[in-house]
Amino acid sequence: MVPKITVIGSLNMDLTATSAKRPAAGETILGERFETFPGGKGANQAVAAARLGADVAMIGMVGRDPFGDELTQVLRREGIRTEHIGRAGTSSGVAVIQVVDGDNSITVIPGANFQLTPDYIGTKRSVIAESDMVLIQLEIPLETVAAAAKCCQEADVPYILNPAPAQPLSREVIDQAAYITPNESEAAILFDDIQKALKEYADKLVITKGEEGIVYSGGRVPAFSVEPVDTTGAGDTFNAALALKLASGSPLDEACRYANAAAALQIGFPGAQAGMPTNDEVISFMRQNGQNPL
Ligand code: RIB
């Protein structure tokens, strides 16, 4: 059965500069490359889930501008249902990204993403109710996140909360999530004591730690040793792959190992979406590395 995944989140055009170092305050440096890539944590998670084989719907907001057209078309070409992406009278979201040695720093200008309102989510109840799993991140207004969480709760649909970028969240939104997937720095903002949080949210809190792999209450999954070209979108790939496996009924440890492999494959390419793998690619990568994909 193909799992139905609905992503509620952002779409951004990524404006990416690659350079040998990061400029200090007041400094001008010469970079190596400038590229534009489709991105946004929501759109990235939608593309990753679709490539892995899920039936994906995207709920989001773009501007009535060329970036909005392109961001929507990119998703449509991936087979994602885009009819729930609205158009706002402001510019589409953009992310200004600096890549140095494969690692990124990102400034997001939310634009139309911040016009995704609780009322708009209210008009999408039936899409949410038909989903096996919903993915939510924090590049949209927090009241919209709360409305999305409430819709999921009312429809009895599990949601994965990817609290990125980190912001203080209501206890309700955290507690109602089926899974919470911060990276290390996001976890430090959300929880005073991470070891305590791992116990309190056993089988629910999954922390991605980059080169140190993944930590959850059941243990640790080590990272693959891969030379990164660009880590932008690795977390999004992880979340999408996790959603696909959990929605298909896999246990958490299996889903973590699969998602870890998907994210390792993704970082070998520039931009967030180009390196997102198919299910076959993840499975053969796991086998090549001596892992049983199950
Ligand atoms: O997670 C990576 C994404 O974060 C980028 O594509 C960028 O748009 C920012 O939203």
Coordinates of C-alpha atoms and ligand atoms in Angstrom, one line a residue:
M1 CA 0.0 0.0 0.0
V2 CA 1.3 3.4 -0.9
P3 CA 1.3 5.7 2.2
K4 CA -0.5 9.0 1.9
I5 CA 1.7 11.8 3.3
T6 CA 0.6 15.4 3.6
V7 CA 3.2 18.1 4.1
I8 CA 2.2 21.4 5.7
G9 CA 5.0 23.9 5.4
S10 CA 7.2 26.2 3.5
L11 CA 8.3 26.6 -0.1
N12 CA 11.4 28.8 -0.7
M13 CA 13.7 29.6 -3.6
D14 CA 17.2 29.0 -2.3
L15 CA 19.8 31.5 -3.3
T16 CA 23.0 29.7 -2.7
A17 CA 26.6 31.0 -2.6
T18 CA 29.5 28.6 -2.3
S19 CA 32.7 30.0 -1.0
A20 CA 36.0 28.8 0.7
K21 CA 35.1 30.6 3.9
R22 CA 32.4 32.6 5.6
P23 CA 32.8 36.4 5.5
A24 CA 33.3 38.0 9.0
A25 CA 31.1 41.0 9.9
G26 CA 32.1 43.9 7.7
E27 CA 34.2 41.7 5.4
T28 CA 33.8 41.1 1.6
I29 CA 35.1 37.9 0.1
L30 CA 35.1 36.5 -3.4
G31 CA 33.0 33.3 -3.6
E32 CA 33.2 30.4 -6.0
R33 CA 29.6 29.9 -7.3
F34 CA 26.1 31.2 -7.1
E35 CA 23.1 29.0 -7.9
T36 CA 19.3 29.1 -7.3
F37 CA 17.6 25.9 -6.2
P38 CA 14.0 25.1 -5.3
G39 CA 13.8 24.5 -1.5
G40 CA 11.9 25.3 1.7
K41 CA 11.7 22.7 4.4
G42 CA 8.1 21.8 3.5
A43 CA 8.7 21.5 -0.2
N44 CA 11.9 19.6 0.3
Q45 CA 10.1 17.0 2.5
A46 CA 7.4 16.7 0.0
V47 CA 9.9 16.0 -2.9
A48 CA 11.9 13.5 -0.8
A49 CA 8.7 11.6 0.2
A50 CA 7.4 11.5 -3.4
R51 CA 10.8 10.3 -4.7
L52 CA 10.8 7.5 -2.1
G53 CA 7.3 6.4 -3.4
A54 CA 4.7 8.1 -1.2
D55 CA 1.5 9.7 -2.4
V56 CA 2.2 13.3 -1.4
A57 CA 0.0 16.4 -1.0
M58 CA 1.5 19.8 -0.2
I59 CA -0.3 22.5 1.8
G60 CA 1.5 25.8 1.6
M61 CA 1.6 29.3 0.2
V62 CA 3.7 31.0 -2.5
G63 CA 3.6 34.4 -4.0
R64 CA 2.0 35.5 -7.3
D65 CA 5.5 35.8 -8.8
P66 CA 7.9 33.7 -11.0
F67 CA 9.4 32.0 -8.0
G68 CA 5.9 30.9 -6.9
D69 CA 5.3 29.5 -10.4
E70 CA 8.5 27.6 -10.5
L71 CA 8.3 26.3 -6.9
T72 CA 4.8 24.9 -7.7
Q73 CA 5.8 23.4 -11.0
V74 CA 8.8 21.6 -9.5
L75 CA 6.5 19.8 -7.1
R76 CA 4.0 19.0 -9.8
R77 CA 6.8 17.4 -11.9
E78 CA 7.6 15.2 -8.9
G79 CA 3.9 13.9 -9.0
I80 CA 3.0 15.9 -5.8
R81 CA -0.6 17.1 -5.5
T82 CA -0.1 20.9 -5.6
E83 CA -3.8 22.1 -5.7
H84 CA -3.6 22.9 -2.0
I85 CA -0.7 25.4 -2.4
G86 CA -2.3 28.9 -2.2
R87 CA -1.1 32.2 -3.7
A88 CA -0.6 35.3 -1.6
G89 CA -0.2 38.9 -2.7
T90 CA 3.4 39.0 -1.4
S91 CA 6.7 37.6 -2.7
S92 CA 7.5 33.9 -2.4
G93 CA 9.8 32.8 0.4
V94 CA 13.5 32.9 -0.2
A95 CA 16.4 31.4 1.6
V96 CA 19.9 33.0 1.4
I97 CA 22.3 30.1 1.8
Q98 CA 26.1 30.1 2.3
V99 CA 27.8 26.8 1.7
V100 CA 31.4 26.3 3.0
D101 CA 33.0 22.9 2.9
G102 CA 29.6 21.3 2.3
D103 CA 28.1 22.9 5.4
N104 CA 25.4 25.5 5.2
S105 CA 24.2 28.6 7.0
I106 CA 20.7 29.8 6.1
T107 CA 18.7 33.0 6.4
V108 CA 15.1 32.5 5.5
I109 CA 12.9 35.4 4.4
P110 CA 9.4 33.8 4.8
G111 CA 7.4 36.0 2.5
A112 CA 4.2 34.2 1.4
N113 CA 4.9 31.3 3.8
F114 CA 3.8 33.6 6.6
Q115 CA 0.5 34.1 4.8
L116 CA -0.4 30.5 5.4
T117 CA -3.1 31.1 8.0
P118 CA -5.0 28.9 10.5
D119 CA -8.2 29.6 8.5
Y120 CA -6.5 28.3 5.3
I121 CA -5.6 25.1 7.2
G122 CA -9.2 24.9 8.3
T123 CA -10.2 24.6 4.6
K124 CA -7.9 21.6 4.2
R125 CA -9.3 19.4 6.9
S126 CA -10.4 16.7 4.4
V127 CA -6.9 16.4 2.9
I128 CA -5.4 16.1 6.4
A129 CA -8.1 13.5 7.4
E130 CA -7.3 11.3 4.4
S131 CA -3.6 11.2 5.2
D132 CA -1.7 8.3 6.8
M133 CA 0.9 10.8 8.2
V134 CA 1.4 14.5 8.2
L135 CA 4.7 16.4 8.3
I136 CA 4.9 19.8 9.9
Q137 CA 7.9 22.2 10.3
L138 CA 8.3 25.7 11.7
E139 CA 8.9 28.0 8.6
I140 CA 5.2 28.9 8.8
P141 CA 3.4 31.0 11.6
L142 CA 3.3 29.1 14.9
E143 CA -0.5 29.7 15.2
T144 CA -0.8 27.8 11.8
V145 CA 1.4 25.0 13.2
A146 CA -1.0 24.8 16.2
A147 CA -4.0 24.8 13.9
A148 CA -2.5 22.0 11.8
A149 CA -1.7 20.0 14.9
K150 CA -5.3 20.4 16.1
C151 CA -6.7 19.3 12.7
C152 CA -4.5 16.2 12.9
Q153 CA -5.6 15.5 16.4
E154 CA -9.3 15.8 15.6
A155 CA -8.9 13.6 12.5
D156 CA -6.8 11.1 14.5
V157 CA -3.9 11.4 12.0
P158 CA -0.4 11.1 13.4
Y159 CA 2.0 14.0 12.7
I160 CA 5.7 14.3 12.7
L161 CA 6.8 17.7 14.1
N162 CA 10.2 18.7 12.7
P163 CA 10.9 21.8 14.9
A164 CA 13.1 23.6 12.4
P165 CA 14.0 26.3 12.7
A166 CA 13.8 26.0 16.4
Q167 CA 11.3 28.2 18.3
P168 CA 9.7 27.9 21.7
L169 CA 6.6 25.7 21.2
S170 CA 3.4 25.1 23.2
R171 CA 3.5 21.9 25.2
E172 CA 0.3 20.8 23.5
V173 CA 1.9 20.9 20.0
I174 CA 4.9 18.8 21.3
D175 CA 2.8 16.4 23.3
Q176 CA 0.3 15.7 20.5
A177 CA 3.0 14.9 18.0
A178 CA 3.5 11.3 17.2
Y179 CA 7.2 12.0 16.6
I180 CA 9.5 15.0 17.2
T181 CA 12.6 15.3 15.1
P182 CA 14.9 18.2 16.1
N183 CA 18.6 18.4 15.2
E184 CA 21.0 18.8 18.1
S185 CA 20.8 22.6 18.4
E186 CA 17.0 22.6 18.0
A187 CA 16.7 20.0 20.7
A188 CA 18.8 22.2 23.0
I189 CA 16.4 25.0 22.5
L190 CA 13.3 22.9 23.1
F191 CA 14.4 20.8 26.1
D192 CA 16.4 21.9 29.1
D193 CA 17.7 18.4 29.7
I194 CA 18.0 16.2 26.6
Q195 CA 18.6 12.9 28.4
K196 CA 15.4 13.6 30.4
A197 CA 13.5 14.5 27.3
L198 CA 14.6 11.2 25.6
K199 CA 13.1 9.3 28.5
E200 CA 10.0 11.5 28.7
Y201 CA 9.4 11.2 25.0
A202 CA 10.5 7.6 24.6
D203 CA 9.9 6.2 21.1
K204 CA 8.9 9.6 20.0
L205 CA 11.8 12.0 20.2
V206 CA 14.4 11.4 17.4
I207 CA 17.5 13.7 17.4
T208 CA 19.6 14.1 14.3
K209 CA 23.2 14.9 15.1
G210 CA 24.9 15.2 11.7
E211 CA 28.2 13.3 11.7
E212 CA 27.3 11.7 15.0
G213 CA 24.2 10.0 13.6
I214 CA 20.8 9.7 15.2
V215 CA 19.8 9.3 18.8
Y216 CA 16.5 8.2 20.2
S217 CA 15.3 6.4 23.3
G218 CA 16.0 3.0 21.7
G219 CA 19.6 3.8 21.0
R220 CA 21.9 5.4 18.4
V221 CA 22.2 4.9 14.6
P222 CA 25.7 5.9 13.4
A223 CA 26.1 8.2 10.5
F224 CA 27.5 6.8 7.2
S225 CA 30.9 8.1 6.3
V226 CA 30.1 10.3 3.3
E227 CA 31.9 13.4 2.0
P228 CA 29.2 16.1 1.9
V229 CA 28.9 18.3 -1.2
D230 CA 26.0 20.3 0.3
T231 CA 24.1 19.3 3.5
T232 CA 21.1 21.6 2.7
G233 CA 18.0 19.4 2.8
A234 CA 19.6 16.4 4.6
G235 CA 17.3 16.9 7.6
D236 CA 14.3 17.2 5.2
T237 CA 15.2 13.9 3.5
F238 CA 15.6 12.2 6.8
N239 CA 12.1 13.4 8.0
A240 CA 10.4 12.4 4.7
A241 CA 12.0 8.9 4.8
L242 CA 11.1 8.5 8.4
A243 CA 7.5 9.5 7.6
L244 CA 7.3 7.0 4.7
K245 CA 8.5 4.1 6.8
L246 CA 6.5 4.9 9.9
A247 CA 3.3 5.4 7.8
S248 CA 4.0 2.0 6.2
G249 CA 4.0 0.4 9.6
S250 CA 7.8 0.0 10.2
P251 CA 9.1 0.1 13.8
L252 CA 11.0 3.2 14.8
D253 CA 14.5 1.7 14.7
E254 CA 14.0 0.3 11.2
A255 CA 12.6 3.7 10.1
C256 CA 15.6 5.5 11.6
R257 CA 18.1 3.3 9.8
Y258 CA 16.3 3.8 6.4
A259 CA 16.0 7.6 6.9
N260 CA 19.7 7.8 7.9
A261 CA 20.7 6.1 4.7
A262 CA 18.4 8.3 2.6
A263 CA 19.9 11.5 4.1
A264 CA 23.5 10.2 3.6
L265 CA 22.7 9.8 -0.1
Q266 CA 21.2 13.2 -0.4
I267 CA 24.2 15.2 0.8
G268 CA 26.3 14.1 -2.2
F269 CA 24.8 16.7 -4.5
P270 CA 24.4 20.5 -4.6
G271 CA 21.0 22.0 -3.6
A272 CA 18.4 20.5 -1.4
Q273 CA 16.4 18.4 -3.9
A274 CA 18.8 17.1 -6.6
G275 CA 20.3 14.3 -4.5
M276 CA 17.1 13.1 -2.9
P277 CA 17.1 9.3 -3.5
T278 CA 14.5 6.8 -4.7
N279 CA 13.5 3.9 -2.6
D280 CA 15.6 1.5 -4.8
E281 CA 18.6 3.7 -4.3
V282 CA 18.3 3.7 -0.5
I283 CA 17.9 0.0 -0.4
S284 CA 20.9 -0.7 -2.6
F285 CA 23.0 1.8 -0.6
M286 CA 22.0 0.0 2.6
R287 CA 23.0 -3.3 1.1
Q288 CA 26.3 -2.0 -0.2
N289 CA 27.0 -0.9 3.4
G290 CA 26.2 -4.2 4.9
Q291 CA 22.8 -3.2 6.3
N292 CA 19.6 -5.2 5.9
P293 CA 16.9 -2.8 4.6
L294 CA 14.1 -5.2 5.8
Ligands
RIB1 O1 16.2 22.5 5.2 C1 16.8 23.2 4.2 C2 15.9 24.3 3.7 O2 15.9 25.3 4.8 C3 16.4 25.1 2.5 O3 15.9 24.5 1.3 C4 15.9 26.5 2.8 O4 14.9 26.9 1.9 C5 15.5 26.5 4.2 O5 14.1 26.6 4.3

